[in-house]
Short mmCIF file of C-alpha atoms in Angstrom, two decimals:
data_model
loop_
_atom_site.label_atom_id
_atom_site.label_comp_id
_atom_site.label_asym_id
_atom_site.label_seq_id
_atom_site.Cartn_x
_atom_site.Cartn_y
_atom_site.Cartn_z
CA MET V 1 -62.57 33.69 -51.09
CA ASP V 2 -60.71 36.65 -52.59
CA ASN V 3 -62.24 38.93 -49.94
CA LEU V 4 -60.96 36.65 -47.10
CA LEU V 5 -57.30 36.62 -48.21
CA PRO V 6 -56.45 40.20 -47.03
CA LEU V 7 -58.05 39.42 -43.66
CA ILE V 8 -55.97 36.24 -43.20
CA ILE V 9 -52.71 38.06 -44.08
CA SER V 10 -53.56 40.89 -41.63
CA ALA V 11 -54.21 38.35 -38.84
CA VAL V 12 -50.87 36.59 -39.42
CA VAL V 13 -48.98 39.90 -39.35
CA ILE V 14 -50.70 41.00 -36.11
CA PHE V 15 -49.92 37.62 -34.46
CA ALA V 16 -46.25 37.88 -35.45
CA VAL V 17 -45.95 41.42 -34.06
CA LEU V 18 -47.59 40.44 -30.77
CA SER V 19 -45.26 37.40 -30.41
CA LEU V 20 -42.22 39.61 -31.00
CA ILE V 21 -43.39 42.10 -28.38
CA LEU V 22 -43.99 39.36 -25.83
CA LEU V 23 -40.56 37.83 -26.53
CA LEU V 24 -38.75 41.13 -26.10
CA SER V 25 -40.65 41.98 -22.93
CA GLY V 26 -39.77 38.54 -21.51
CA LYS V 27 -36.07 39.12 -22.15
CA LYS V 28 -36.23 42.56 -20.56
CA SER V 29 -38.04 41.11 -17.56
CA GLY V 30 -35.42 38.35 -17.10
CA GLY V 31 -32.58 40.82 -17.31
CA HIS V 32 -34.31 43.02 -14.80
CA LYS V 33 -34.53 40.16 -12.32
CA GLY V 34 -30.84 39.35 -12.77
CA GLY V 35 -30.01 42.96 -12.23
CA GLN V 36 -32.20 43.05 -9.16
CA LYS V 37 -30.39 40.00 -7.76
CA GLN V 38 -26.97 41.56 -8.34
CA LYS V 39 -28.23 44.82 -6.94
CA GLY V 40 -29.53 43.00 -3.85
CA ARG V 41 -26.15 41.27 -3.33
CA ASN V 42 -24.30 44.55 -3.62
CA VAL V 43 -26.67 46.16 -1.14
CA ILE V 44 -26.10 43.35 1.38
CA ILE V 45 -22.34 43.66 1.06
CA ARG V 46 -22.42 47.47 1.24
CA GLU V 47 -24.75 47.64 4.23
CA ALA V 48 -22.98 44.85 6.12
CA THR V 49 -19.56 46.36 5.45
CA ARG V 50 -20.75 49.74 6.72
CA LYS V 51 -22.05 48.22 9.95
CA LEU V 52 -18.98 46.06 10.51
CA THR V 53 -16.63 48.98 9.89
CA SER V 54 -18.03 50.77 12.90
CA ASP V 55 -18.56 47.56 14.94
CA PRO V 56 -16.81 44.30 13.84
CA HIS V 57 -19.12 42.36 16.20
CA ASN V 58 -22.39 43.78 14.88
CA PRO V 59 -24.76 40.79 14.28
CA ALA V 60 -26.78 42.85 11.79
CA GLY V 61 -23.71 42.91 9.56
CA LEU V 62 -22.23 39.47 10.34
CA ILE V 63 -25.39 37.38 9.83
CA PRO V 64 -26.47 38.53 6.32
CA LEU V 65 -22.92 38.74 5.01
CA GLY V 66 -22.02 35.32 6.41
CA GLU V 67 -25.21 33.84 4.94
CA LEU V 68 -24.40 35.35 1.54
CA TYR V 69 -20.85 34.02 1.36
CA PHE V 70 -21.77 30.61 2.81
CA THR V 71 -24.56 30.19 0.24
CA GLU V 72 -22.11 31.13 -2.52
CA GLN V 73 -19.58 28.61 -1.05
CA ASN V 74 -17.06 31.41 -0.72
CA TRP V 75 -15.46 29.66 2.23
CA GLU V 76 -12.46 31.98 2.56
CA LYS V 77 -14.69 35.00 3.13
CA ALA V 78 -17.33 33.15 5.14
CA TYR V 79 -14.84 31.61 7.60
CA PRO V 80 -13.76 34.75 9.55
CA LEU V 81 -17.40 35.88 9.79
CA TYR V 82 -18.57 32.61 11.33
CA GLU V 83 -15.43 32.45 13.47
CA THR V 84 -16.47 35.79 14.94
CA MET V 85 -20.12 34.76 15.33
CA PHE V 86 -19.09 31.53 17.04
CA THR V 87 -16.94 33.48 19.49
CA ILE V 88 -19.59 36.10 20.40
CA ALA V 89 -22.77 34.00 20.12
CA ALA V 90 -23.23 33.74 23.88
CA ALA V 91 -23.43 37.55 24.17
CA HIS V 92 -25.77 38.12 21.21
CA ARG V 93 -29.17 36.43 21.17
CA GLU V 94 -29.62 37.28 17.48
CA ILE V 95 -26.92 34.75 16.57
CA ASP V 96 -27.94 31.07 16.45
CA PRO V 97 -25.11 29.36 18.42
CA PHE V 98 -25.65 26.01 16.69
CA MET V 99 -25.55 27.48 13.19
CA ALA V 100 -22.53 29.63 14.00
CA ALA V 101 -20.62 26.64 15.41
CA LEU V 102 -21.55 24.30 12.56
CA ARG V 103 -20.70 26.76 9.82
CA GLN V 104 -17.46 27.81 11.49
CA GLY V 105 -16.42 24.15 11.43
CA ILE V 106 -17.54 23.56 7.84
CA CYS V 107 -15.77 26.67 6.54
CA ALA V 108 -12.56 25.80 8.42
CA LEU V 109 -12.66 22.28 7.00
CA LYS V 110 -13.24 23.54 3.46
CA ILE V 111 -10.18 25.81 3.54
CA GLY V 112 -7.90 23.18 5.08
CA LYS V 113 -7.93 24.42 8.70
CA VAL V 114 -8.72 20.96 10.06
CA ASP V 115 -7.57 21.60 13.64
CA GLU V 116 -9.65 24.81 13.84
CA SER V 117 -12.72 22.99 12.50
CA PHE V 118 -12.99 20.82 15.62
CA LYS V 119 -13.73 23.89 17.72
CA GLY V 120 -17.02 24.57 15.96
CA LEU V 121 -17.97 21.03 14.95
CA GLN V 122 -17.55 19.58 18.44
CA ALA V 123 -19.53 22.46 19.93
CA ALA V 124 -22.30 21.89 17.37
CA HIS V 125 -22.28 18.16 18.17
CA LYS V 126 -22.88 18.91 21.86
CA ILE V 127 -25.89 21.03 20.92
CA SER V 128 -27.38 18.58 18.39
CA SER V 129 -25.76 15.16 18.18
CA ASP V 130 -28.41 13.86 15.76
CA ASN V 131 -27.85 16.49 13.07
CA ILE V 132 -26.71 14.89 9.79
CA ASP V 133 -24.36 17.71 8.80
CA VAL V 134 -22.73 17.77 12.23
CA ASN V 135 -21.97 14.05 12.14
CA LEU V 136 -20.90 14.09 8.49
CA TYR V 137 -18.47 17.00 8.76
CA LEU V 138 -17.12 16.02 12.18
CA GLY V 139 -16.52 12.57 10.72
CA GLU V 140 -14.68 14.12 7.78
CA ALA V 141 -12.48 16.19 10.11
CA LEU V 142 -11.59 13.12 12.17
CA PHE V 143 -10.92 11.15 8.98
CA LYS V 144 -8.44 13.78 7.84
CA LYS V 145 -6.70 13.54 11.22
CA GLY V 146 -6.45 9.77 10.86
CA GLU V 147 -8.72 8.99 13.83
CA TYR V 148 -10.64 6.32 11.93
CA GLU V 149 -12.13 4.50 14.92
CA LYS V 150 -13.88 7.74 15.97
CA VAL V 151 -15.21 8.33 12.45
CA ILE V 152 -17.13 5.04 12.31
CA PRO V 153 -19.95 5.72 14.87
CA LEU V 154 -20.51 9.24 13.45
CA LEU V 155 -20.99 8.08 9.87
CA LYS V 156 -23.06 5.08 10.89
CA LYS V 157 -25.43 7.54 12.57
CA VAL V 158 -25.54 9.62 9.36
CA LEU V 159 -26.64 6.55 7.39
CA ILE V 160 -29.26 5.65 10.00
CA LEU V 161 -30.69 9.17 9.70
CA ASN V 162 -30.40 9.17 5.90
CA PRO V 163 -29.47 5.92 4.12
CA GLU V 164 -29.25 7.85 0.84
CA GLU V 165 -26.34 10.03 2.03
CA SER V 166 -24.02 8.60 -0.65
CA GLY V 167 -20.94 10.54 0.43
CA ALA V 168 -20.90 8.76 3.78
CA TYR V 169 -20.45 5.27 2.30
CA SER V 170 -17.01 5.88 0.83
CA MET V 171 -15.67 7.59 3.95
CA LEU V 172 -17.14 4.99 6.30
CA GLY V 173 -15.79 2.11 4.19
CA SER V 174 -12.37 3.75 4.03
CA SER V 175 -12.41 4.32 7.81
CA TYR V 176 -13.10 0.64 8.46
CA TYR V 177 -10.39 -0.24 5.91
CA ARG V 178 -7.75 2.05 7.41
CA ALA V 179 -8.61 0.86 10.91
CA LYS V 180 -7.87 -2.66 9.57
CA HIS V 181 -11.46 -3.87 9.92
CA TYR V 182 -11.23 -5.24 6.40
CA ARG V 183 -14.31 -7.43 6.28
CA ASP V 184 -16.49 -4.71 7.86
CA SER V 185 -15.34 -2.21 5.23
CA LEU V 186 -16.50 -4.25 2.23
CA PRO V 187 -20.28 -3.56 2.13
CA TYR V 188 -19.74 0.20 2.46
CA LEU V 189 -16.97 0.35 -0.14
CA LYS V 190 -19.07 -1.72 -2.54
CA ARG V 191 -22.03 0.65 -2.06
CA ALA V 192 -19.73 3.61 -2.74
CA VAL V 193 -18.38 2.03 -5.94
CA ASP V 194 -21.88 1.06 -7.10
CA ALA V 195 -22.98 4.67 -6.63
CA ASN V 196 -19.88 6.06 -8.35
CA PRO V 197 -17.88 3.63 -10.52
CA GLU V 198 -15.25 6.36 -11.01
CA ASP V 199 -14.40 6.30 -7.29
CA LYS V 200 -11.06 4.54 -7.83
CA GLU V 201 -9.91 5.06 -4.24
CA SER V 202 -12.86 3.07 -2.89
CA LEU V 203 -12.34 0.44 -5.58
CA PHE V 204 -8.66 0.02 -4.69
CA ASN V 205 -9.43 -0.08 -0.95
CA MET V 206 -12.12 -2.69 -1.59
CA ALA V 207 -9.67 -4.90 -3.50
CA ASP V 208 -7.02 -4.59 -0.79
CA ALA V 209 -9.61 -5.31 1.91
CA MET V 210 -10.73 -8.41 0.00
CA GLN V 211 -7.15 -9.63 -0.17
CA GLU V 212 -6.65 -9.06 3.56
CA ALA V 213 -9.95 -10.82 4.29
CA GLY V 214 -8.91 -13.96 2.41
CA MET V 215 -10.66 -13.24 -0.89
CA ALA V 216 -7.51 -12.98 -2.96
CA ASP V 217 -9.01 -14.27 -6.22
CA LYS V 218 -11.74 -11.61 -6.21
CA ALA V 219 -9.21 -8.96 -5.25
CA MET V 220 -6.92 -9.86 -8.16
CA LYS V 221 -9.68 -9.20 -10.68
CA ILE V 222 -10.04 -5.64 -9.37
CA PHE V 223 -6.28 -5.06 -9.15
CA LEU V 224 -5.86 -6.24 -12.75
CA HIS V 225 -8.59 -3.82 -13.79
CA LEU V 226 -6.76 -0.98 -11.98
CA ARG V 227 -3.27 -1.71 -13.38
CA PRO V 228 -3.50 1.00 -16.10
CA ASP V 229 -4.87 3.63 -13.69
CA PRO V 230 -2.46 6.62 -13.37
CA VAL V 231 -3.06 6.95 -9.61
CA TYR V 232 -3.66 3.40 -8.36
CA GLY V 233 -1.98 1.46 -11.17
CA ALA V 234 1.48 1.11 -9.61
CA ARG V 235 0.09 -0.08 -6.26
CA SER V 236 -2.22 -2.50 -8.07
CA CYS V 237 0.72 -3.93 -10.02
CA LEU V 238 2.55 -4.38 -6.72
CA ALA V 239 -0.41 -6.27 -5.23
CA VAL V 240 -0.81 -8.54 -8.28
CA GLY V 241 2.93 -9.19 -8.42
CA MET V 242 3.09 -10.14 -4.74
CA TYR V 243 0.17 -12.53 -5.29
CA HIS V 244 1.97 -14.21 -8.20
CA ALA V 245 5.28 -14.35 -6.32
CA LYS V 246 3.55 -15.94 -3.31
CA ASN V 247 2.32 -18.67 -5.66
CA ASN V 248 5.84 -19.17 -7.09
CA GLN V 249 4.85 -17.61 -10.41
CA ASN V 250 7.96 -15.47 -10.46
CA ASP V 251 7.92 -14.88 -14.21
CA LYS V 252 4.41 -13.37 -13.99
CA ALA V 253 5.35 -11.44 -10.87
CA MET V 254 8.38 -9.95 -12.60
CA MET V 255 6.17 -8.71 -15.44
CA ASP V 256 3.72 -7.18 -12.94
CA PHE V 257 6.47 -5.27 -11.11
CA GLU V 258 7.98 -4.04 -14.38
CA ILE V 259 4.59 -2.75 -15.54
CA GLY V 260 4.21 -0.96 -12.22
CA LEU V 261 7.57 0.78 -12.61
CA LYS V 262 6.52 2.15 -16.01
CA HIS V 263 3.92 4.39 -14.37
CA GLU V 264 4.78 8.05 -13.90
CA ASN V 265 4.79 9.95 -10.60
CA ILE V 266 4.92 6.81 -8.46
CA PRO V 267 5.09 7.48 -4.70
CA VAL V 268 8.63 6.80 -3.46
CA ASP V 269 7.61 4.04 -1.04
CA THR V 270 5.70 2.21 -3.78
CA GLN V 271 8.57 2.55 -6.24
CA LEU V 272 11.09 1.18 -3.75
CA GLU V 273 8.86 -1.77 -2.90
CA LEU V 274 8.31 -2.54 -6.59
CA ARG V 275 12.07 -2.59 -7.19
CA TYR V 276 12.72 -4.67 -4.08
CA ARG V 277 10.13 -7.27 -5.08
CA LEU V 278 11.41 -7.26 -8.66
CA ALA V 279 14.94 -7.93 -7.40
CA GLN V 280 13.70 -10.90 -5.37
CA CYS V 281 12.02 -12.36 -8.47
CA CYS V 282 15.22 -11.87 -10.46
CA PHE V 283 17.22 -13.78 -7.85
CA ALA V 284 14.59 -16.55 -7.74
CA LEU V 285 14.91 -16.89 -11.53
CA ASN V 286 18.73 -16.73 -11.27
CA GLN V 287 18.88 -13.37 -13.09
CA ILE V 288 21.39 -12.06 -10.60
CA ALA V 289 22.79 -9.13 -12.58
CA LYS V 290 19.30 -7.73 -13.20
CA GLY V 291 18.43 -8.12 -9.52
CA ILE V 292 21.61 -6.33 -8.44
CA THR V 293 20.70 -3.43 -10.75
CA GLN V 294 17.34 -3.03 -8.98
CA LEU V 295 18.98 -3.08 -5.55
CA LYS V 296 21.44 -0.40 -6.63
CA GLN V 297 18.55 1.77 -7.85
CA ILE V 298 17.00 1.43 -4.39
CA GLN V 299 20.32 2.25 -2.74
CA LEU V 300 20.51 5.57 -4.61
CA VAL V 301 17.20 6.64 -3.02
CA ASN V 302 17.40 4.95 0.39
CA PRO V 303 20.75 3.32 1.28
CA THR V 304 19.29 1.58 4.35
CA TYR V 305 16.11 0.21 2.79
CA LYS V 306 15.20 -3.13 4.38
CA ASP V 307 18.07 -5.64 3.97
CA ILE V 308 19.46 -4.40 0.63
CA VAL V 309 22.99 -4.02 2.03
CA VAL V 310 23.05 -7.71 2.96
CA LEU V 311 21.44 -8.75 -0.32
CA LEU V 312 23.85 -6.68 -2.39
CA GLY V 313 26.84 -8.22 -0.65
CA ARG V 314 25.47 -11.71 -1.06
CA TYR V 315 24.44 -11.50 -4.70
CA GLN V 316 27.46 -9.54 -5.85
CA GLU V 317 29.53 -12.37 -4.44
CA LEU V 318 27.32 -14.93 -6.21
CA SER V 319 27.71 -13.08 -9.49
CA GLN V 320 31.49 -13.51 -9.15
CA ASN V 321 31.34 -17.15 -7.95
CA SER V 322 29.15 -19.29 -10.21
CA ASN V 323 29.61 -22.42 -8.06
CA LEU V 324 28.47 -20.62 -4.92
CA ASN V 325 25.48 -19.43 -6.93
CA ILE V 326 24.70 -23.05 -7.87
CA TYR V 327 25.09 -24.12 -4.24
CA LEU V 328 22.58 -21.55 -3.01
CA SER V 329 20.18 -21.06 -5.90
CA ALA V 330 20.32 -23.79 -8.56
CA GLY V 331 17.77 -26.52 -9.13
CA SER V 332 18.06 -29.88 -7.43
CA SER V 333 19.94 -31.75 -10.16
CA ASP V 334 22.68 -29.11 -10.57
CA TYR V 335 22.96 -28.74 -6.80
CA VAL V 336 23.37 -32.49 -6.19
CA ALA V 337 25.94 -32.69 -9.00
CA LEU V 338 27.93 -29.93 -7.28
CA CYS V 339 27.70 -31.73 -3.92
CA ARG V 340 29.12 -34.88 -5.52
CA LYS V 341 32.09 -32.87 -6.82
CA ILE V 342 32.64 -31.29 -3.40
CA VAL V 343 32.87 -34.78 -1.88
CA ALA V 344 35.26 -35.84 -4.63
CA VAL V 345 37.75 -33.02 -4.01
CA PHE V 346 37.36 -32.69 -0.23
CA TYR V 347 40.23 -35.10 0.48
CA LYS V 348 43.33 -34.64 -1.66
CA LYS V 349 44.93 -37.75 -3.14
CA ALA V 350 42.05 -39.96 -2.06
CA ILE V 351 39.69 -42.29 -3.88
CA VAL V 352 36.03 -41.55 -3.16
CA LYS V 353 33.29 -44.10 -3.84
CA ILE V 354 29.79 -42.71 -3.39
CA GLN V 355 27.43 -45.25 -1.83
CA ASP V 356 24.20 -43.30 -1.37
CA ILE V 357 22.62 -39.88 -1.98
CA ALA V 358 19.57 -38.69 0.01
CA VAL V 359 17.84 -35.41 -0.87
CA ASN V 360 15.64 -34.00 1.91
CA PRO V 361 13.80 -30.66 2.08
CA GLU V 362 16.20 -29.38 4.78
CA TYR V 363 19.49 -30.86 3.58
CA THR V 364 21.19 -33.29 1.18
CA GLU V 365 23.34 -36.20 2.41
CA ILE V 366 25.96 -38.25 0.60
CA THR V 367 27.42 -41.43 2.07
CA ALA V 368 30.83 -42.34 0.63
CA ILE V 369 33.84 -44.61 1.20
CA VAL V 370 37.07 -42.61 1.24
CA GLU V 371 40.39 -44.43 0.66
CA ASN V 372 43.98 -43.27 0.60
CA THR V 373 47.31 -44.98 1.16
CA LYS V 374 47.08 -44.70 4.96
CA TRP V 375 43.41 -45.22 5.88
CA GLU V 376 39.89 -46.03 4.74
CA ASP V 377 36.69 -44.52 6.21
CA THR V 378 32.98 -44.52 5.56
CA GLU V 379 31.84 -40.93 5.91
CA LEU V 380 28.55 -39.04 5.87
CA PHE V 381 28.55 -35.61 4.16
CA ARG V 382 25.62 -33.34 4.94
CA PHE V 383 24.96 -30.14 2.93
CA TYR V 384 22.78 -27.26 4.14
CA ARG V 385 21.95 -24.53 1.59
CA THR V 386 21.58 -21.85 4.25
CA SER V 387 23.70 -18.71 4.23
CA GLY V 388 22.71 -17.86 7.78
CA SER V 389 23.96 -19.04 11.14
CA VAL V 390 23.65 -22.72 12.12
CA GLY V 391 23.29 -23.55 15.79
CA GLU V 392 23.99 -26.41 18.17
CA LEU V 393 20.68 -28.23 17.62
CA PHE V 394 21.49 -28.84 13.94
CA ILE V 395 24.91 -30.27 14.84
CA ARG V 396 23.44 -32.46 17.58
CA ASP V 397 21.01 -33.86 15.03
CA PHE V 398 23.80 -34.49 12.54
CA HIS V 399 25.98 -36.18 15.17
CA SER V 400 23.08 -38.48 16.09
CA LYS V 401 22.72 -39.43 12.43
CA VAL V 402 26.48 -40.15 12.17
CA ARG V 403 26.32 -42.35 15.26
CA ASP V 404 23.15 -44.17 14.20
CA SER V 405 24.47 -44.76 10.67
CA LYS V 406 27.61 -46.38 12.14
CA VAL V 407 29.88 -44.38 9.84
CA ASP V 408 33.36 -43.34 10.88
CA LYS V 409 32.93 -39.62 10.50
CA GLY V 410 30.57 -36.83 9.46
CA VAL V 411 31.30 -33.59 7.56
CA CYS V 412 28.75 -30.75 7.59
CA PHE V 413 28.79 -28.01 4.91
CA ILE V 414 27.00 -24.63 5.04
CA ALA V 415 27.24 -21.35 3.13
CA GLY V 416 27.05 -19.35 6.35
CA THR V 417 28.54 -19.55 9.84
CA TYR V 418 28.27 -21.75 12.93
CA THR V 419 27.44 -20.45 16.38
CA GLU V 420 30.00 -20.79 19.16
CA GLU V 421 27.77 -23.38 20.85
CA ALA V 422 27.70 -25.48 17.67
CA MET V 423 31.50 -25.39 17.34
CA ARG V 424 32.01 -26.30 21.02
CA TYR V 425 29.64 -29.24 20.65
CA ALA V 426 31.57 -30.58 17.62
CA GLU V 427 34.88 -30.53 19.51
CA GLY V 428 36.02 -34.06 20.40
CA ARG V 429 33.28 -35.67 18.29
CA PRO V 430 33.66 -37.32 14.87
CA VAL V 431 32.12 -34.30 13.13
CA ASP V 432 33.92 -31.71 10.98
CA LEU V 433 32.27 -28.34 10.36
CA VAL V 434 32.84 -26.54 7.03
CA ASP V 435 31.67 -22.92 7.00
CA LYS V 436 31.26 -20.47 4.11
CA ALA V 437 34.91 -19.42 3.97
CA SER V 438 36.14 -23.02 3.72
CA LEU V 439 33.34 -23.97 1.32
CA THR V 440 34.22 -21.07 -0.99
CA ARG V 441 37.85 -22.27 -1.18
CA ILE V 442 36.65 -25.75 -2.14
CA LEU V 443 34.23 -24.39 -4.75
CA LYS V 444 37.05 -22.53 -6.47
CA GLN V 445 38.70 -25.87 -7.18
CA ILE V 446 35.66 -27.24 -9.00
CA ASP V 447 34.96 -26.98 -12.69
CA MET V 448 31.28 -27.74 -13.26
CA VAL V 449 31.69 -27.77 -17.05
CA SER V 450 33.91 -30.84 -17.08
#
């Protein structure tokens, strides 16, 4: 045993030395290959540059240098080479016209020269309309130009040729979506999101398409998920808020719009719409001052946005005239109480005895006996809450009701104006018309607190 020990130690030492030698030789070999690769690249560039210096159209210089830069995805340097090859391909048999056209288009697209990309991509499509890359990149170019209807058949062909081409699903779904084929977009957008859950654009488009296709409940779940997103959060808040407002959940809608406005770097059009919708909720909840503030914020950015000039005039007036605000915006009980007081003060020095009150969706009517020292009448008072223009048909209807009710006279109140036809019709008939100006004077006489 003692004699074997030196032999074992010697064997271990020899094995360790051999392993070290092999390791070092491997490293030197790997470095040599890397050096060879770099050396080969430099040779290609040097030789191609030399040939192109003497002849810029020399295929022996263009082809290897273009191949090198294209493989490295150095699109800026590859583009002029393939632009040249595409131009001269017909005169030089060494150049593959299809490859030159395709790569010219791809390089142009990659560096943002979308218009120039069509030159090569369309030429390549004429040569080989079933090539996946041709259809994919031509589709991308058309997508960037907003020609979504033309994108659809190209990308559908890509997916027929290769159903696993994942990049085509998002673009095809978005093309259907932007072309307003909402239901058709859904399977492709879902496939894109399944393949890449971080594709927030496809997720947002899918939610919006669902909403447009009548699947609002499913859409809301996605929009709620996207509310914190820095890119799509504000638009998602807008969508959720509009959904709540449509369902008369103005308190929830207000919160949605306010959350949306807390996002940073909101696109101007989204920000204006959020403020506009928020103002409408404020007015619906009788928070007039807060709504006016939102409209003024919009006015600073876009003074002619939608109908904000009209809304500002209307609600600034309401903020200064609480009774007019009640007339136009208050709940039914407060509104009817105000109408009773209007009837009571309409005739000075008269005794008014209310006989009946009828509240309809379109108007409220009060029948009353009016007495003074000279006469006594039974009159029908009709109140419209509109601030717009009332035409002849409304007054004809009211006159028919006055006649059929066998009252002595009718008085119609609105918070807007009457058309000329309506006023002409009322002339000579037992109908008095009270417009906004006259109504406002009456409202100033009323104290709703007492």
